[in-house]
Every structure is written in structure tokens, then in C-alpha cells.
Amino acid sequence: MAQRSASARTAVVSVLVALVLGAAGYLFYRTLARNDTQTSNPAAAAPKALNERDTVSPPPVKFVDITDSAGIDFVHENGSYGEKLLPETMGSGVAAFDYDRDGDQDLLFVNFAPWLGHERNELPTQRFYRNRGDGTFEDVTAEVGLDVTLYGMGVAVGDCNNDGFPDVVLTGLSGNRLFLNEQGKRFVEKTDSGLTSAFGWSTSAAFLDYDRDGKLDLFICNYVQWTPEIDRAQGFRLTGIGRAFGPPTNFAGTHSQLFRGNGDGTFVDVSESAGVHKFDLLGNPKGKALGVVTCDMDRDGWTDILVANDTVQNFFFHNLGNGTFEEIGEVSGIAFDSAGNTRGAMGIDVAEHRLNGMAAVAIGNFSNEASALYVTQNEARLFFSDEAIGAGLAQPTRLMLTFGVAWFDYDLDCYPDLLSVNGHLEEEIQQVNPSLTYEQPAQLFWNTGGKTLYDFVEVTAEAAGPDLFKPVVGRGLAIADLDNDGDCDVVITSNGGRALVLRNDGGNRNNWLRIVLEGDGQRVNRSAYGTRVVLRTPDGRELVQELAGGRSYLSQCELVLTFGLGKHESVPRVEVHWPDGTVQTLEDVKANQVLRVVYKSQQDSSP
């Protein structure tokens, strides 16, 4: 997350990965991936000739800035007053969710606060906007009880007391705070939730049901051991500029935390017994966690946890199904880059972007490090190779400092695309390095669907309009269909700046299906986290999404799965794989609708 000299690792596995899966071997594996697609999906179209594939361009889908017209006037407070304390650089998250269950996605912006001794007359609070359903939002922060001031960072949303309404967890320097949703009318803080903060600086968070008891659990990322006194004593400086923000390498690491939910809004810290405490060779906490995503990576029925760490190796907590996790990041190939180095990892998300059963984990990294694209290499889905170079992501992202990343099919052509939000830490960075800027544009990468040598083509302002690429100090990112037209819109937070709400105009020229999932609160958690949906299209493709916790950076995307269907007007089969193993099947489902699927157990459906 800051200037760093990444330490090379000498682990035998990492060296083998670098040798076997380096750039020279990429085309071999890429060919295998193509062949796997054809083998598992014989109806898919064969790749075109190279000269034909070179001419493919992203579709003309515009993103329009509707922030002002929608009534969103949130401006982030970062607490800065010139002393350059590390938390001022982190920005904050945003959540998109339907708090009152009226079918419209509402917006919650997390806010920071002025430092002690530098308070202003009117203290900033969190900001909550209710979606009116007509393209505008109403600020109801005070009305719903979220007008609280704190040193906020991240947000997670989930129905942790199984009453049918989504609750909110806020993280930051002020500790972890749970706000229970009272029937879509008001949020009330539960002060005895048990969500204690081990090290005082929490970042991203993710709801999940790791033990499959029907009650939501919570994973909370903790960053570094930090106090203002430690920060001031370091004396970080930029040549010719003066005081600078310190790199995380100068701060001790921390443990992230796993909390088992009791189903009533209270939690128990099971981090140590569950195996998510990791230590370095000296016995010190190893993590510096900024991003998290949960998913059942190997499809064994148990939700795993992937963590993006800043300047130390990334974690892959593999769920063993007995209440414990095994950290296999190094063995799996996701811990380091292809040369065995750590990177400054921030945001993280996962998808099946090639529609061939292989998972791809995207991670946003520090400038001069390029974003990562870790792709699984076999059906076990536990071994990764960073294919960012061959996929066309590495070169465009090299100079960017990337925070939020999210997969979504913005043009609804069946293939997940990738959006990244960028922005530097130092306002004066261009004086030190002319190739870098403080405010940076977002980057949208269109998934070519195998039509080119590269998986992705970077989208330009000509295709998507200039509003999406307005330079900002980008941090949080949430994806949601804010206007209920079938395509997904974008919300971006800017460190110390105004938020951006961008409407997707034109994505719904293709057909779509949106799926709302609801568990019973007993066998399956009410929010349905961990549920996997498989769509089988008329031409034989399988579109797969899992309702995953975490994603992006400090933020929460909507709890609705949006599938692009291209020109298909229906799908012959939709399979809903619930976390308890139950599979519900729907046949001949028409396109362009919001489909609500409520869990029905095999027990209940038997005669």
C-alpha cells in the first residue's frame, strides 16, 4: 500500500511455480484452458483465426455520472490536517443493499473523522441514502440511526439475526460496530455483539457461514499495529517534499479475526482455534490484511476465505469442514507474484471469467506492481497461476495504484468483466515521479470471451464515455443495479473527495436475469451467502456465480446475482446450489426478470 521493497521469498514451491508457470509457459497453459473449454462445453464457438480476433472492440456502453441528479452529496472526510498519518490514506467503503426490502438498492457511505484536537463545529457522520425508485435518493441518515461519527473504514452487510432484514457492520479505528436492522425502519447499535477488535485497526469484512449451521459468521481483516505516536516517531520523508506517509513495512503485522455467529446478533471470536492466526518465523503476527473474499473454491461444500495482504504474502484459508482452516496460500500459488515476491495488495474479487469451470482471483496492487489475475489450473481448483500478463491486465495496470476491484458483466454478454478503482497516497507524488499521479482514472476491462489472444481489452472513453474515467483518489467500489433496469451501475468513493454514482446506459441492450436468494434462517442463512447458482444457456454454456462475502475493497456489493444472457431470451435450466447441499432446479426461465428463489429443503419437498 506504500513505497516498498518487496522481499523475495525462497520457498521451494514458489520457485517451482515461477519456473514452470512463468511467461514462457503461459501459452501452453492458455492453450489447455481453451481446450478445456471446448471439451467441457462442445457447443461453444471455436476460436476465430488470429487475424479476425485482432479487430474486436468493446461495445458502446456508456457510464453516466448521475451523482448530483440522484441527490448523492457525500464527501469523504479523511481527517488530514498536514501531519500525514497513515490512516488518512486509506479512504473508506460503500455498501449497496436493500435495507427495507422494497426492491431498490440503497447506499451507505462509510466516513472517517477529524483527529482529536482538530475537530470542527459539525462532526461528519456516516451517510445513508434511501433509493426512492425513481432515479433519486433521499438522505435518511438521522432517520435510520446511522448519524454516528467514527474513524470508519469498511462495511459488511448480512442478516446476522435471521429476521429477514440485512444488518450492518462498520469497521475502522473506532472498533467494530454492529447495527441491527429493525424491520427496515431503523438501525440500532448492538453494543454487546462480541465483535472486539484485536489490534484496533480493522479494514474489510465479510459475512459467511463457515460451519454451515444456518447462522452468519464474520471475518474481519486487521491491518497493522498502529498508533499516532508510532507513526509520528518514524519520520517518513519524500525527497524535496518533506513529511510523507509511511509504508506498512515499518509497522508490525496483525491477526485477522473470525467470529462465529450465534444467530441473535452476538458473536464469539474463534480466530485462534479455527486456524486463522498466522505467524512469521519470529513468532509475530503475519498478516496486514486489506481485502477479503469468501467462496467455496474447491466446491467441497465448505466456504473458504482469501485475503489480500499488503507487503506480506496473501492468504488462502482452506476450510477443512471441521471448524478449522488450513492456510495454503504459498502452496496454492496465490501468496506471491511469479518471481516469489510479495506485493502491496488491496482489493480482491473472484469469478469464472472464461466459463470453463476455472476460478480467477483478481487482486489490485500498488503502483509499479500491476494487478494480479490468479487462475486455477485444474479441476481441484486449489492451484493458481498469475496470468495477468497473458490475459492483457498487467501492462495497463502497471502504473496504477489499485484499491477496489470487482467482477461484473457490464454489457450482459455472458462474460464477467473487471473494473478497478485507482488513486495514489501522496498528493505530491508527481513531483517525485512524473509518471505517477495522485488522482487516477478507473479502468474497465472488457472480457473478449475468447475472441482475441487476450482475455481482456481495456475500455476507452470513446466506448464507455468520459465520466467513468474521471481522475479521482479512488478507494471503495460497489456494484449494484440502482435503477432496476437489469444492468449493473457503479459507485466509487474517493479519499477526501466526493463519491461518484455512475449509471450504466446501454448494458441492457442484451438480455439478463437477476436472482434474489433467501435462506430459511435455519438450514441456510437468511442472506444465502455461500449459495452457488448455475445457468445453462441454450448454446451449452454454463454461467456460474456464488453469493460471496467481502469483494472489492472496504465495500459491499448488492446481494443480488446479475447474469448477462446476451441475445438469449430464456435459459433452459437454472440450478441453485444451497450451502447445505440442497439443489433447486428451475426449467425454461424467461429473461429480463428479477427471480426470487426461496430455499426449500429436500426434507420439506419430499412426500
XYZ file of C-alpha atoms in Angstrom:
607
model
C 0.000 0.000 0.000
C 3.007 2.347 0.139
C 6.516 2.544 -1.324
C 8.071 -0.759 -0.710
C 10.965 -3.031 -1.409
C 9.221 -6.396 -1.627
C 11.165 -9.192 -0.018
C 11.927 -12.131 -2.280
C 10.832 -15.498 -0.951
C 12.877 -18.602 -1.390
C 10.181 -21.157 -0.743
C 10.682 -24.183 -2.945
C 7.095 -24.197 -4.158
C 7.220 -20.530 -5.181
C 10.399 -21.082 -7.157
C 8.872 -24.042 -8.952
C 5.783 -22.004 -9.744
C 7.948 -19.205 -11.137
C 9.937 -21.627 -13.313
C 7.089 -23.770 -14.564
C 4.343 -21.159 -14.883
C 6.330 -18.118 -15.999
C 5.835 -16.138 -19.148
C 7.475 -18.799 -21.332
C 4.930 -21.365 -20.258
C 1.898 -19.140 -20.412
C 0.804 -20.013 -23.951
C 0.909 -23.709 -23.098
C -1.460 -23.286 -20.164
C -3.610 -20.833 -22.101
C -3.999 -23.420 -24.825
C -5.000 -26.006 -22.256
C -7.571 -23.611 -20.869
C -9.027 -23.132 -24.346
C -9.069 -26.884 -24.879
C -10.740 -27.446 -21.524
C -13.457 -25.004 -22.535
C -14.131 -26.890 -25.743
C -14.051 -30.277 -24.021
C -16.469 -29.331 -21.242
C -18.606 -27.174 -23.493
C -18.782 -28.625 -27.016
C -21.498 -26.158 -28.003
C -19.203 -23.162 -27.524
C -17.988 -21.492 -30.701
C -14.481 -22.364 -31.834
C -11.844 -19.590 -31.556
C -11.545 -17.413 -34.617
C -8.409 -17.055 -36.692
C -5.819 -14.681 -35.258
C -6.267 -12.036 -37.933
C -10.022 -11.948 -37.239
C -9.602 -11.761 -33.476
C -7.344 -8.723 -33.603
C -10.212 -6.462 -34.705
C -12.613 -6.986 -31.762
C -13.590 -3.829 -29.844
C -15.580 -3.283 -26.631
C -19.275 -2.492 -27.133
C -20.551 1.109 -26.823
C -21.967 1.033 -23.280
C -21.846 4.430 -21.574
C -21.477 5.138 -17.870
C -23.093 8.462 -16.931
C -22.320 10.442 -13.768
C -25.681 10.896 -12.016
C -24.263 11.762 -8.582
C -25.783 15.233 -8.403
C -29.054 14.488 -10.160
C -29.567 11.438 -7.944
C -29.147 13.559 -4.813
C -25.907 11.997 -3.561
C -23.829 14.719 -1.918
C -21.464 12.611 0.179
C -17.913 13.943 0.571
C -15.416 11.743 2.395
C -13.597 13.107 5.440
C -10.081 11.687 5.733
C -9.005 13.580 8.865
C -5.963 15.113 7.189
C -4.505 18.276 8.652
C -0.916 18.076 7.367
C 0.733 15.595 9.702
C 0.306 12.678 7.269
C -0.812 9.838 9.482
C -1.209 6.521 7.684
C -4.995 6.011 8.165
C -5.649 9.235 6.245
C -4.623 7.497 3.022
C -6.998 4.522 3.230
C -10.284 6.061 2.212
C -13.493 4.259 3.086
C -16.021 1.875 1.716
C -19.560 1.969 0.369
C -22.382 -0.557 0.620
C -25.266 -1.143 -1.761
C -28.144 -3.111 -0.246
C -31.920 -3.119 0.065
C -32.402 -2.277 3.739
C -36.224 -2.010 3.663
C -36.881 -4.812 1.152
C -38.743 -2.583 -1.285
C -36.756 -3.914 -4.244
C -34.479 -0.873 -4.581
C -30.790 -0.833 -3.679
C -29.911 1.802 -1.067
C -26.460 3.294 -0.400
C -24.396 3.580 2.784
C -21.144 5.560 2.700
C -18.591 4.953 5.462
C -16.896 8.078 6.804
C -13.802 8.954 8.816
C -13.494 11.768 11.369
C -11.133 14.615 12.258
C -8.329 13.667 14.624
C -8.629 14.559 18.294
C -7.700 18.184 18.800
C -8.680 19.051 15.233
C -12.451 18.665 15.463
C -14.759 21.055 13.629
C -18.046 22.585 14.669
C -20.071 19.938 12.839
C -18.651 16.440 13.017
C -19.010 14.214 9.938
C -21.134 11.078 10.200
C -21.843 8.031 8.112
C -24.266 8.828 5.279
C -27.213 6.669 4.293
C -29.371 7.268 1.231
C -32.704 5.579 0.595
C -33.420 4.758 -3.027
C -36.760 6.327 -4.000
C -37.041 4.066 -7.038
C -37.306 6.960 -9.472
C -33.616 7.598 -10.074
C -33.137 9.729 -6.978
C -32.058 9.113 -3.392
C -33.109 10.641 -0.081
C -30.651 11.231 2.763
C -32.225 9.413 5.728
C -29.061 9.048 7.822
C -30.516 10.504 11.011
C -33.922 8.939 10.459
C -32.476 5.396 10.376
C -29.994 5.944 13.229
C -26.712 5.909 11.305
C -25.724 9.507 12.063
C -22.747 8.315 14.101
C -19.207 9.699 14.000
C -16.324 7.251 13.981
C -12.976 6.564 12.354
C -14.695 4.371 9.801
C -13.068 2.158 7.161
C -15.088 -0.821 5.916
C -18.634 -2.160 5.785
C -20.257 -5.582 5.546
C -23.951 -6.378 5.182
C -25.794 -9.531 6.188
C -28.811 -10.722 8.145
C -26.941 -11.905 11.224
C -30.045 -12.432 13.390
C -32.086 -14.151 10.646
C -35.090 -11.828 10.929
C -35.282 -11.167 7.185
C -33.650 -7.720 7.184
C -29.959 -7.021 6.433
C -27.786 -5.743 9.264
C -24.631 -3.633 9.014
C -21.121 -3.990 10.442
C -18.775 -0.992 10.310
C -15.027 -1.397 10.828
C -12.224 1.094 11.426
C -10.074 2.639 14.114
C -13.127 3.010 16.350
C -13.569 -0.732 16.757
C -16.093 -2.982 15.030
C -19.688 -1.881 15.422
C -22.843 -3.833 14.619
C -26.096 -2.093 13.726
C -29.169 -4.331 13.694
C -31.896 -3.540 11.183
C -35.288 -3.213 12.860
C -37.737 -4.305 10.166
C -36.420 -1.880 7.559
C -37.223 1.160 9.670
C -34.172 1.872 11.781
C -30.702 0.580 12.694
C -29.913 0.126 16.379
C -26.362 -0.473 17.566
C -25.810 -3.688 19.469
C -23.053 -2.792 21.906
C -22.635 -6.325 23.284
C -22.135 -8.029 19.912
C -18.753 -9.518 20.865
C -17.050 -8.100 17.753
C -13.946 -6.976 19.605
C -11.040 -5.524 17.632
C -7.781 -7.327 18.396
C -5.394 -4.640 17.170
C -7.520 -1.513 16.833
C -7.404 -1.089 13.036
C -9.928 -3.152 11.103
C -10.430 -2.817 7.349
C -12.541 -5.049 5.089
C -15.066 -7.542 6.436
C -17.085 -10.422 5.018
C -20.103 -12.366 6.196
C -20.116 -16.128 5.611
C -21.430 -19.342 7.138
C -18.189 -21.254 7.529
C -19.657 -24.062 9.685
C -22.958 -24.425 7.784
C -25.162 -24.035 10.843
C -27.509 -21.552 9.170
C -26.134 -18.625 11.194
C -23.929 -15.944 9.688
C -20.329 -15.715 10.838
C -17.998 -12.784 10.188
C -14.394 -12.485 9.027
C -12.732 -9.134 9.789
C -9.436 -8.020 8.263
C -6.990 -6.271 10.594
C -4.212 -4.193 9.080
C -1.129 -3.142 11.088
C -0.281 -2.320 14.672
C -0.609 1.448 14.578
C -0.830 4.420 16.908
C -0.314 8.121 16.144
C 2.761 8.049 18.361
C 4.361 5.172 16.443
C 3.580 6.901 13.158
C 4.996 10.284 14.192
C 8.156 8.701 15.538
C 9.043 7.103 12.200
C 9.915 10.368 10.438
C 8.950 9.317 6.907
C 10.009 11.799 4.222
C 9.910 12.318 0.453
C 12.994 13.937 -1.023
C 12.277 17.588 -1.744
C 8.752 17.340 -0.321
C 9.014 16.728 3.402
C 6.856 14.577 5.662
C 5.405 11.523 3.872
C 3.035 8.672 4.612
C 4.921 5.705 5.996
C 4.981 2.307 4.280
C 3.338 -0.656 6.028
C 6.714 -2.392 6.090
C 7.575 -0.128 9.025
C 4.627 -1.319 11.106
C 4.155 -4.696 12.777
C 1.588 -7.087 11.341
C -1.642 -8.271 12.903
C -4.015 -11.211 13.019
C -7.337 -11.035 11.255
C -10.336 -12.381 13.146
C -13.073 -14.940 12.583
C -16.249 -14.615 14.636
C -18.760 -17.452 14.910
C -22.322 -16.137 14.886
C -24.893 -17.192 17.467
C -27.798 -16.189 15.240
C -29.015 -13.425 17.550
C -26.612 -10.606 16.712
C -23.863 -11.827 19.027
C -20.575 -13.440 18.059
C -17.711 -15.423 19.588
C -14.107 -14.920 18.496
C -12.865 -18.297 17.245
C -9.858 -16.979 15.321
C -7.178 -18.942 17.124
C -8.987 -22.257 17.362
C -10.154 -22.004 13.738
C -6.596 -21.524 12.479
C -6.709 -18.001 11.029
C -3.891 -16.705 13.245
C -0.715 -16.869 11.180
C 2.807 -16.140 12.457
C 6.096 -15.235 10.821
C 9.391 -17.007 11.548
C 9.904 -14.871 14.648
C 6.524 -15.742 16.069
C 4.912 -12.374 15.276
C 1.500 -11.855 13.629
C 1.990 -12.262 9.902
C -0.956 -10.536 8.239
C -1.530 -6.985 7.000
C -4.981 -7.561 5.610
C -6.865 -5.060 3.466
C -9.198 -7.130 1.275
C -11.174 -10.350 1.640
C -13.472 -12.502 -0.456
C -15.196 -15.733 0.564
C -16.075 -18.580 -1.777
C -16.172 -22.351 -1.938
C -13.082 -22.506 -4.122
C -12.828 -26.290 -4.472
C -16.588 -26.895 -4.342
C -16.415 -29.290 -1.440
C -19.393 -27.608 0.236
C -17.369 -25.501 2.696
C -16.701 -21.783 2.294
C -13.052 -20.755 2.005
C -11.503 -17.333 2.704
C -8.993 -15.449 0.529
C -7.189 -12.444 1.987
C -5.255 -9.708 0.174
C -2.310 -8.663 2.355
C -0.235 -5.509 1.978
C 3.541 -6.176 1.531
C 3.261 -9.668 3.016
C 2.028 -12.853 1.375
C -1.666 -13.293 0.556
C -3.625 -15.918 2.479
C -5.840 -18.731 1.276
C -7.699 -20.215 4.244
C -8.969 -23.572 3.029
C -11.994 -24.726 5.021
C -11.431 -28.264 6.282
C -15.090 -28.774 7.191
C -14.424 -29.440 10.859
C -14.488 -25.863 12.156
C -10.882 -25.177 11.191
C -8.965 -23.756 8.246
C -5.598 -24.579 6.725
C -3.661 -21.659 5.250
C -2.402 -22.844 1.836
C -1.597 -19.562 0.081
C 2.037 -20.437 -0.581
C 1.347 -23.981 -1.735
C -1.547 -22.895 -3.952
C 0.455 -20.160 -5.700
C -1.643 -17.193 -4.608
C 0.701 -15.894 -1.902
C 3.347 -14.231 -4.114
C 3.921 -12.967 -7.613
C 5.510 -15.250 -10.215
C 9.006 -14.252 -9.041
C 8.291 -15.124 -5.416
C 7.859 -11.505 -4.254
C 5.142 -10.025 -2.090
C 3.095 -7.104 -3.361
C 1.017 -4.304 -1.902
C -2.377 -5.968 -2.248
C -5.598 -4.082 -1.574
C -8.891 -5.136 -3.203
C -9.851 -8.677 -4.204
C -12.661 -10.457 -6.055
C -13.295 -13.831 -7.700
C -15.237 -15.014 -10.772
C -15.261 -17.661 -13.504
C -14.399 -15.336 -16.351
C -13.710 -17.952 -19.045
C -16.869 -20.011 -18.440
C -14.750 -23.155 -18.290
C -15.051 -24.021 -14.610
C -11.803 -22.345 -13.611
C -11.851 -19.571 -10.981
C -9.980 -16.277 -11.397
C -8.968 -14.170 -8.395
C -8.262 -10.528 -9.247
C -6.181 -8.507 -6.785
C -5.382 -4.805 -7.024
C -1.786 -3.926 -6.137
C 0.456 -0.921 -5.548
C 1.845 1.171 -8.407
C 4.662 -0.464 -10.404
C 3.390 -3.878 -9.309
C 0.452 -4.480 -11.717
C -2.803 -6.127 -10.782
C -2.830 -9.904 -10.319
C -5.038 -12.480 -12.026
C -4.633 -15.808 -10.250
C -6.367 -18.514 -12.318
C -6.940 -22.071 -11.139
C -5.154 -24.680 -13.247
C -7.143 -27.890 -12.781
C -10.475 -29.237 -11.627
C -9.346 -29.341 -7.999
C -9.260 -25.510 -8.144
C -6.595 -25.264 -5.442
C -3.584 -24.393 -7.586
C -3.196 -20.963 -9.204
C -1.022 -19.248 -11.769
C -0.845 -15.459 -12.148
C -1.935 -14.963 -15.766
C -2.256 -11.160 -15.696
C 0.418 -10.704 -18.375
C -1.037 -13.121 -20.907
C -4.604 -12.009 -20.149
C -3.814 -8.389 -21.008
C -4.137 -6.921 -17.488
C -0.538 -6.413 -16.368
C 0.719 -3.700 -18.699
C -2.308 -1.337 -18.391
C -2.351 -1.607 -14.585
C 1.396 -1.293 -14.016
C 1.474 2.398 -13.069
C -1.881 2.457 -11.307
C -2.289 2.154 -7.551
C -5.366 -0.049 -7.430
C -7.738 -0.347 -4.482
C -11.270 -1.551 -5.286
C -11.684 -4.336 -7.862
C -14.914 -6.044 -8.881
C -16.098 -8.508 -11.484
C -19.409 -7.779 -13.222
C -20.856 -8.305 -16.672
C -21.402 -4.659 -17.579
C -22.556 -5.364 -21.148
C -24.537 -8.517 -20.246
C -22.867 -10.645 -22.935
C -22.461 -13.644 -20.532
C -18.778 -12.931 -19.734
C -17.661 -11.225 -16.462
C -15.694 -8.008 -16.980
C -13.333 -6.364 -14.487
C -13.434 -2.851 -13.033
C -10.639 -1.373 -10.916
C -10.579 1.874 -8.936
C -7.272 3.711 -8.623
C -5.618 6.562 -6.747
C -2.256 7.282 -5.123
C -1.413 8.073 -1.499
C 0.761 11.171 -1.859
C -0.672 14.389 -3.264
C 2.821 15.405 -4.380
C 3.751 12.088 -5.968
C 4.092 13.592 -9.461
C 6.852 15.882 -8.226
C 8.792 12.820 -7.153
C 7.846 10.543 -10.067
C 6.427 12.320 -13.161
C 4.896 9.079 -14.434
C 2.547 8.850 -11.423
C -0.429 10.981 -10.417
C -2.409 11.402 -7.205
C -5.827 11.331 -8.847
C -6.160 8.417 -11.254
C -8.898 7.174 -13.594
C -10.757 3.935 -13.056
C -10.040 1.130 -15.502
C -12.626 -1.110 -17.129
C -11.517 -4.308 -18.825
C -13.934 -5.900 -21.277
C -13.900 -9.687 -21.371
C -13.454 -10.675 -25.011
C -14.952 -14.124 -24.454
C -12.062 -15.772 -26.280
C -12.394 -13.574 -29.359
C -8.810 -12.267 -29.074
C -5.426 -13.561 -27.965
C -6.002 -11.704 -24.699
C -8.831 -12.297 -22.256
C -9.334 -8.562 -21.800
C -9.318 -5.320 -23.750
C -9.096 -2.036 -21.854
C -12.198 0.061 -22.456
C -11.691 3.669 -23.557
C -13.768 6.797 -23.030
C -14.890 6.521 -26.641
C -16.710 3.273 -25.837
C -17.816 3.898 -22.238
C -17.956 7.700 -22.043
C -15.648 10.021 -20.074
C -17.488 10.021 -16.734
C -16.238 6.629 -15.565
C -12.642 7.664 -16.207
C -12.658 10.981 -14.380
C -9.455 11.015 -12.269
C -10.210 10.596 -8.553
C -8.386 9.314 -5.490
C -10.278 6.062 -5.853
C -10.791 3.671 -2.940
C -14.119 1.888 -2.353
C -16.191 0.284 -5.114
C -19.661 -1.257 -5.096
C -21.655 -2.775 -7.949
C -25.465 -2.670 -7.974
C -28.440 -2.181 -10.268
C -29.626 1.115 -8.793
C -32.396 1.814 -11.325
C -33.777 -1.711 -11.757
C -33.197 -1.806 -15.493
C -31.255 -5.074 -15.469
C -27.701 -3.810 -15.942
C -25.287 -3.003 -13.134
C -24.325 0.509 -12.088
C -21.176 1.633 -10.272
C -20.492 3.525 -7.031
C -16.982 4.781 -6.244
C -15.597 6.529 -3.163
C -12.727 8.994 -3.310
C -10.334 9.562 -0.424
C -11.058 13.039 0.900
C -13.399 13.708 -2.025
C -16.928 13.322 -3.341
C -18.440 9.999 -4.216
C -19.336 9.047 -7.783
C -22.526 7.275 -8.833
C -22.393 6.095 -12.440
C -25.426 4.806 -14.300
C -24.945 2.072 -16.870
C -26.610 3.229 -20.090
C -26.779 0.543 -22.751
C -25.725 -2.637 -20.972
C -29.291 -3.898 -21.112
C -29.343 -3.993 -24.890
C -28.526 -7.606 -24.106
C -30.835 -9.825 -22.068
C -30.362 -10.530 -18.379
C -31.586 -12.393 -15.327
C -31.297 -11.128 -11.760
C -31.606 -13.628 -8.936
C -32.503 -12.781 -5.332
C -31.772 -15.620 -2.902
C -33.291 -16.153 0.521
C -32.462 -18.845 3.044
C -34.800 -20.105 5.750
C -32.634 -18.914 8.651
C -32.312 -22.463 9.949
C -30.597 -24.782 7.490
C -29.425 -21.898 5.288
C -28.540 -18.403 6.476
C -31.224 -15.893 5.544
C -28.841 -13.830 3.358
C -27.967 -17.027 1.422
C -24.212 -16.379 1.489
C -22.369 -19.357 0.026
C -25.130 -20.236 -2.444
C -23.926 -21.051 -5.973
C -26.153 -20.502 -8.999
C -25.538 -22.249 -12.332
C -27.295 -21.072 -15.509
C -27.224 -23.318 -18.532
C -27.715 -21.320 -21.718
C -29.341 -22.609 -24.956
C -25.923 -22.808 -26.646
C -24.488 -25.059 -23.930
C -22.547 -22.573 -21.819
C -22.546 -22.646 -18.028
C -22.679 -19.304 -16.233
C -21.712 -19.679 -12.573
C -21.838 -17.191 -9.714
C -21.622 -17.608 -5.957
C -23.095 -15.124 -3.490
C -19.784 -14.203 -1.888
C -18.958 -12.135 1.159
C -16.356 -9.377 1.028
C -15.288 -8.473 -2.534
C -13.758 -5.220 -3.710
C -12.112 -3.067 -1.015
C -13.782 -1.989 2.248
C -17.108 -2.267 0.426
C -20.266 -4.301 -0.110
C -21.786 -5.067 -3.488
C -25.511 -5.765 -3.719
C -26.761 -9.171 -2.557
C -28.315 -9.917 -5.945
C -26.715 -12.035 -8.665
C -26.920 -10.486 -12.149
C -26.376 -12.748 -15.148
C -25.919 -11.428 -18.660
C -27.605 -13.634 -21.238
C -26.545 -11.996 -24.478
C -29.318 -12.465 -27.039
C -30.865 -15.472 -25.287
C -34.495 -14.781 -24.390
C -34.652 -17.636 -21.898
C -32.448 -20.231 -20.258
C -33.435 -23.900 -20.227
C -32.150 -24.557 -16.722
C -31.213 -22.715 -13.541
C -29.663 -24.664 -10.677
C -29.464 -23.175 -7.183
C -26.909 -24.994 -5.036
C -27.628 -24.062 -1.417
C -24.871 -24.302 1.233
C -26.457 -27.364 2.890
C -26.198 -29.356 -0.351
C -29.807 -28.904 -1.455
C -30.201 -28.212 -5.188
C -33.293 -26.470 -6.531
C -33.852 -26.551 -10.273
C -35.936 -24.217 -12.420
C -36.694 -25.013 -16.048
C -37.287 -22.710 -19.027
C -36.719 -19.426 -17.192
C -37.571 -16.286 -19.170
C -35.020 -13.498 -19.469
C -35.295 -9.911 -18.252
C -36.825 -10.537 -14.852
C -35.891 -10.473 -11.183
C -36.261 -14.026 -9.957
C -36.665 -14.569 -6.212
C -35.673 -18.064 -5.104
C -36.530 -19.066 -1.546
C -34.781 -22.041 -0.017
C -36.801 -25.227 0.174
C -35.083 -28.132 1.838
C -35.064 -31.630 0.394
C -36.770 -32.711 3.595
C -39.643 -30.282 3.039
C -40.071 -31.244 -0.609
C -40.222 -34.998 -0.003
C -43.706 -36.625 0.027
